[in-house]
Structure formats: C-alpha cells, structure tokens
CSV table of C-alpha atoms in Angstrom, one decimal:
chain,number,residue,atom,x,y,z
P,290,UNK,CA,163.3,97.9,77.8
P,291,UNK,CA,161.8,101.3,77.0
P,292,UNK,CA,158.9,99.6,75.3
P,293,UNK,CA,158.1,97.6,78.4
P,294,UNK,CA,158.2,100.7,80.6
P,295,UNK,CA,155.8,102.5,78.2
P,296,UNK,CA,153.5,99.4,78.2
P,297,UNK,CA,153.6,99.3,82.0
P,298,UNK,CA,152.8,103.0,82.2
P,299,UNK,CA,149.8,102.5,79.8
P,300,UNK,CA,148.5,99.5,81.7
P,301,UNK,CA,148.8,101.4,84.9
P,302,UNK,CA,146.9,104.3,83.5
P,303,UNK,CA,144.2,102.0,82.2
P,304,UNK,CA,143.9,100.2,85.5
P,305,UNK,CA,143.5,103.5,87.4
P,306,UNK,CA,140.9,104.7,84.9
P,307,UNK,CA,139.0,101.4,85.3
P,308,UNK,CA,139.0,101.6,89.1
P,309,UNK,CA,137.9,105.2,88.9
P,310,UNK,CA,135.0,104.4,86.5
P,311,UNK,CA,133.9,101.5,88.7
P,312,UNK,CA,134.1,103.7,91.8
P,313,UNK,CA,132.0,106.5,90.2
P,314,UNK,CA,129.4,103.9,88.9
P,315,UNK,CA,129.0,102.3,92.3
P,316,UNK,CA,129.0,105.3,94.6
P,317,UNK,CA,128.3,108.5,92.6
P,318,UNK,CA,126.6,108.3,89.3
P,319,UNK,CA,125.5,105.8,86.6
P,320,UNK,CA,123.3,105.4,83.7
P,321,UNK,CA,120.8,102.6,83.4
P,322,UNK,CA,118.2,101.5,80.8
P,323,UNK,CA,114.4,101.3,81.4
P,324,UNK,CA,113.3,97.7,80.9
P,325,UNK,CA,109.6,97.4,80.2
P,326,UNK,CA,106.5,99.7,80.3
P,327,UNK,CA,105.8,100.0,84.0
P,328,UNK,CA,106.8,103.7,84.1
P,329,UNK,CA,104.9,104.8,80.9
P,330,UNK,CA,104.1,107.6,80.1
P,331,UNK,CA,107.0,109.2,82.2
P,332,UNK,CA,109.7,106.8,81.1
P,333,UNK,CA,109.7,104.4,78.1
P,334,UNK,CA,111.1,101.0,77.4
P,335,UNK,CA,114.8,101.1,76.5
P,336,UNK,CA,115.1,104.8,77.5
P,337,UNK,CA,118.4,105.7,79.1
P,338,UNK,CA,118.2,107.2,82.6
P,339,UNK,CA,120.9,108.9,84.6
P,340,UNK,CA,121.0,108.1,88.3
P,341,UNK,CA,122.6,109.8,91.3
P,342,UNK,CA,123.9,107.1,93.6
P,343,UNK,CA,124.6,109.6,96.4
P,344,UNK,CA,121.4,108.9,98.2
P,345,UNK,CA,122.3,105.2,98.4
P,346,UNK,CA,126.0,105.9,99.3
P,347,UNK,CA,125.0,108.3,102.2
P,348,UNK,CA,121.8,106.3,103.2
P,349,UNK,CA,119.4,109.2,102.5
P,350,UNK,CA,115.7,108.5,102.2
P,351,UNK,CA,114.0,109.6,98.9
P,352,UNK,CA,111.1,112.1,98.8
P,353,UNK,CA,107.6,111.5,97.7
P,354,UNK,CA,107.4,111.4,93.9
P,355,UNK,CA,111.1,110.7,93.4
P,356,UNK,CA,111.8,108.2,90.7
P,357,UNK,CA,114.1,105.7,92.2
P,358,UNK,CA,116.1,102.7,91.1
P,359,UNK,CA,115.6,99.7,93.5
P,360,UNK,CA,116.8,96.2,94.0
P,361,UNK,CA,113.6,94.2,93.9
P,362,UNK,CA,115.1,91.2,95.7
P,363,UNK,CA,113.8,92.6,99.0
P,364,UNK,CA,114.2,89.2,100.8
P,365,UNK,CA,118.0,89.3,100.3
P,366,UNK,CA,120.3,91.5,102.3
P,367,UNK,CA,122.3,93.9,100.1
P,368,UNK,CA,126.1,94.0,100.4
P,369,UNK,CA,128.9,95.9,98.8
P,370,UNK,CA,129.4,93.0,96.5
P,371,UNK,CA,125.8,93.6,95.2
P,372,UNK,CA,126.8,97.2,94.5
P,373,UNK,CA,129.9,96.1,92.6
P,374,UNK,CA,128.0,93.5,90.6
P,375,UNK,CA,125.2,96.0,89.7
P,376,UNK,CA,127.8,98.4,88.4
P,377,UNK,CA,127.2,98.8,84.6
P,378,UNK,CA,130.9,98.5,83.7
P,379,UNK,CA,131.4,95.3,85.7
P,380,UNK,CA,128.1,93.8,84.5
P,381,UNK,CA,129.4,94.1,80.9
P,382,UNK,CA,132.3,91.8,81.8
P,383,UNK,CA,130.3,89.5,84.1
P,384,UNK,CA,127.2,89.2,82.0
P,385,UNK,CA,125.2,90.0,85.1
P,386,UNK,CA,121.4,89.7,85.1
P,387,UNK,CA,120.0,93.2,86.0
P,388,UNK,CA,116.3,92.3,85.8
P,389,UNK,CA,116.1,92.7,89.6
P,390,UNK,CA,116.9,96.5,89.1
P,391,UNK,CA,113.5,98.2,88.8
P,392,UNK,CA,112.7,101.9,88.2
P,393,UNK,CA,109.6,103.1,90.2
P,394,UNK,CA,108.1,106.2,91.9
P,395,UNK,CA,108.1,106.7,95.7
P,396,UNK,CA,104.6,106.7,97.0
P,397,UNK,CA,105.0,106.0,100.8
P,398,UNK,CA,107.6,106.7,103.4
P,399,UNK,CA,108.0,105.3,106.9
P,400,UNK,CA,104.9,105.7,109.0
P,401,UNK,CA,102.5,106.3,106.1
P,402,UNK,CA,99.3,104.4,105.8
P,403,UNK,CA,98.4,103.5,102.2
P,404,UNK,CA,95.0,102.5,100.8
P,405,UNK,CA,93.8,101.6,97.3
P,406,UNK,CA,90.1,102.4,96.9
P,407,UNK,CA,87.9,104.0,94.2
P,408,UNK,CA,90.8,103.3,91.7
P,409,UNK,CA,93.0,105.8,93.5
P,410,UNK,CA,95.9,105.8,96.0
P,411,UNK,CA,95.3,107.3,99.4
P,412,UNK,CA,98.2,108.2,101.7
P,413,UNK,CA,97.3,108.9,105.3
P,414,UNK,CA,93.6,109.3,104.3
P,415,UNK,CA,94.2,111.8,101.5
P,416,UNK,CA,93.8,110.9,97.8
P,417,UNK,CA,97.0,111.5,95.9
P,418,UNK,CA,97.1,113.9,93.0
P,419,UNK,CA,99.1,111.9,90.4
P,420,UNK,CA,99.1,113.6,87.0
P,421,UNK,CA,102.0,111.3,85.9
P,422,UNK,CA,99.8,108.1,86.0
P,423,UNK,CA,99.1,106.6,82.6
P,424,UNK,CA,95.5,105.6,83.2
P,425,UNK,CA,93.0,104.9,86.0
P,426,UNK,CA,94.2,102.1,88.2
P,427,UNK,CA,92.2,98.9,88.3
P,428,UNK,CA,93.7,97.7,91.5
P,429,UNK,CA,91.6,98.1,94.7
P,430,UNK,CA,91.9,96.6,98.1
P,431,UNK,CA,90.2,96.6,101.5
P,432,UNK,CA,93.6,96.3,103.1
P,433,UNK,CA,95.7,99.1,104.6
P,434,UNK,CA,99.5,99.1,104.4
P,435,UNK,CA,101.6,100.9,107.0
P,436,UNK,CA,105.1,101.6,105.8
P,437,UNK,CA,107.6,100.4,108.5
P,438,UNK,CA,110.6,102.3,109.6
P,439,UNK,CA,113.6,101.9,107.3
P,440,UNK,CA,111.4,101.2,104.2
P,441,UNK,CA,109.5,102.9,101.4
P,442,UNK,CA,106.5,101.9,99.1
P,443,UNK,CA,107.0,102.3,95.4
P,444,UNK,CA,104.7,102.0,92.3
P,445,UNK,CA,105.1,102.3,88.6
P,446,UNK,CA,103.3,105.1,86.8
P,447,UNK,CA,101.6,102.5,84.5
P,448,UNK,CA,99.7,101.1,87.5
P,449,UNK,CA,97.9,98.5,85.5
P,450,UNK,CA,101.1,97.1,84.1
P,451,UNK,CA,103.6,97.3,86.9
P,452,UNK,CA,105.2,94.9,89.4
P,453,UNK,CA,105.9,97.1,92.4
P,454,UNK,CA,105.4,97.2,96.2
P,455,UNK,CA,101.9,95.7,95.6
P,456,UNK,CA,103.7,92.5,94.6
P,457,UNK,CA,107.0,92.5,96.5
P,458,UNK,CA,106.0,94.6,99.6
P,459,UNK,CA,108.0,97.3,101.3
P,460,UNK,CA,111.4,98.3,100.0
P,461,UNK,CA,114.3,98.5,102.5
P,462,UNK,CA,116.1,101.8,102.2
P,463,UNK,CA,119.4,100.0,101.5
P,464,UNK,CA,117.6,98.5,98.4
P,465,UNK,CA,117.1,102.1,97.0
P,466,UNK,CA,120.1,102.2,94.7
P,467,UNK,CA,119.7,105.8,93.5
P,468,UNK,CA,117.4,108.6,92.2
P,469,UNK,CA,116.8,109.5,88.6
P,470,UNK,CA,118.4,112.8,87.8
P,471,UNK,CA,117.6,113.1,84.1
C-alpha cells in the first residue's frame, strides 16, 4: 500500500513536470536546431538556437533584422494544435516532421515596399545595409512587393541558398513562432 502511494506520488510529480515543460516550450521558450545553410554565415547547419516564444504568445510583431522562427506552411491556418505538435518535447514522442519550421531574418514589415535590383534589397526605396549577408545576392526582379497588414517578409542571410519569402510569399504574423535570443 505504501509502495503504491509512493509510486502515485512519483507519477503525479512526473506528470506535472511534463505538463510544465510542454507549457514552457509552447508559450515561453524553446530550443531548436538550424537545418541547412540558408542562414550562413550568421547561423550554421545543426547549430542549436534558443528562441523566445513570447512574441508569438502575445502576438507581437518582430523588428527589422530580428532572426525569427517561422512556420513556412503559409497556406495553412495555424492553431493551438500546431503549437503543441511543434513543441520539441512532444515532437520527440510523435516523431513530428519539423522541416516546415524555418529560421530567417525579418526584412519587411506591413506597408513596406520591397525591391530586388542591382543585387541588393531595397526597402521603401532605400538600399539596405546588410553586413550579415554571406555574399552578393544573384536574385533580381522588376517586381515590387508591398507587405500586407498582418504579415512580414523574411529572407535567409545566405541569399543565394535560401528558400524564403521570395519562394513562399508573405508570412502571416501568427506563423512567426518566436525570435532567436541566443
């Protein structure tokens, strides 16, 4: 009888700890791993990054230059279930595929006009000073993109080897899962 009470106490403590860790990972803070070379030279393949989820939890827009974690499935509405399934702890148990979670840099915010000419990025007619970019960008376009309300535009620092907003378009703010802290 005493053994059963002790086991119940232990199981209760483990359950509470599990729920707390999931809560923290979904709403407050989590670590994630960089997959690929799109953020070279700033971040490297397999590097661990720590992310504040508070901006996602409280629906705060990121700033220019912030490194953000996004859900690249911009054609799908995000739900609380997505947040739970993207939690690192739960994804260990569920063998979830996290290739839709990308790490990119914020280049444009709502209302910004973006252009890509002379191998540079122009925001609202001004060329961006981007010392973090790996090499000169090959991409150019005659098109202008105006970031709609409730969205951002993101790009990788390795512009010639990055799937980003040039491929998937504007990122809804609810698809910004967090900001890199360190």
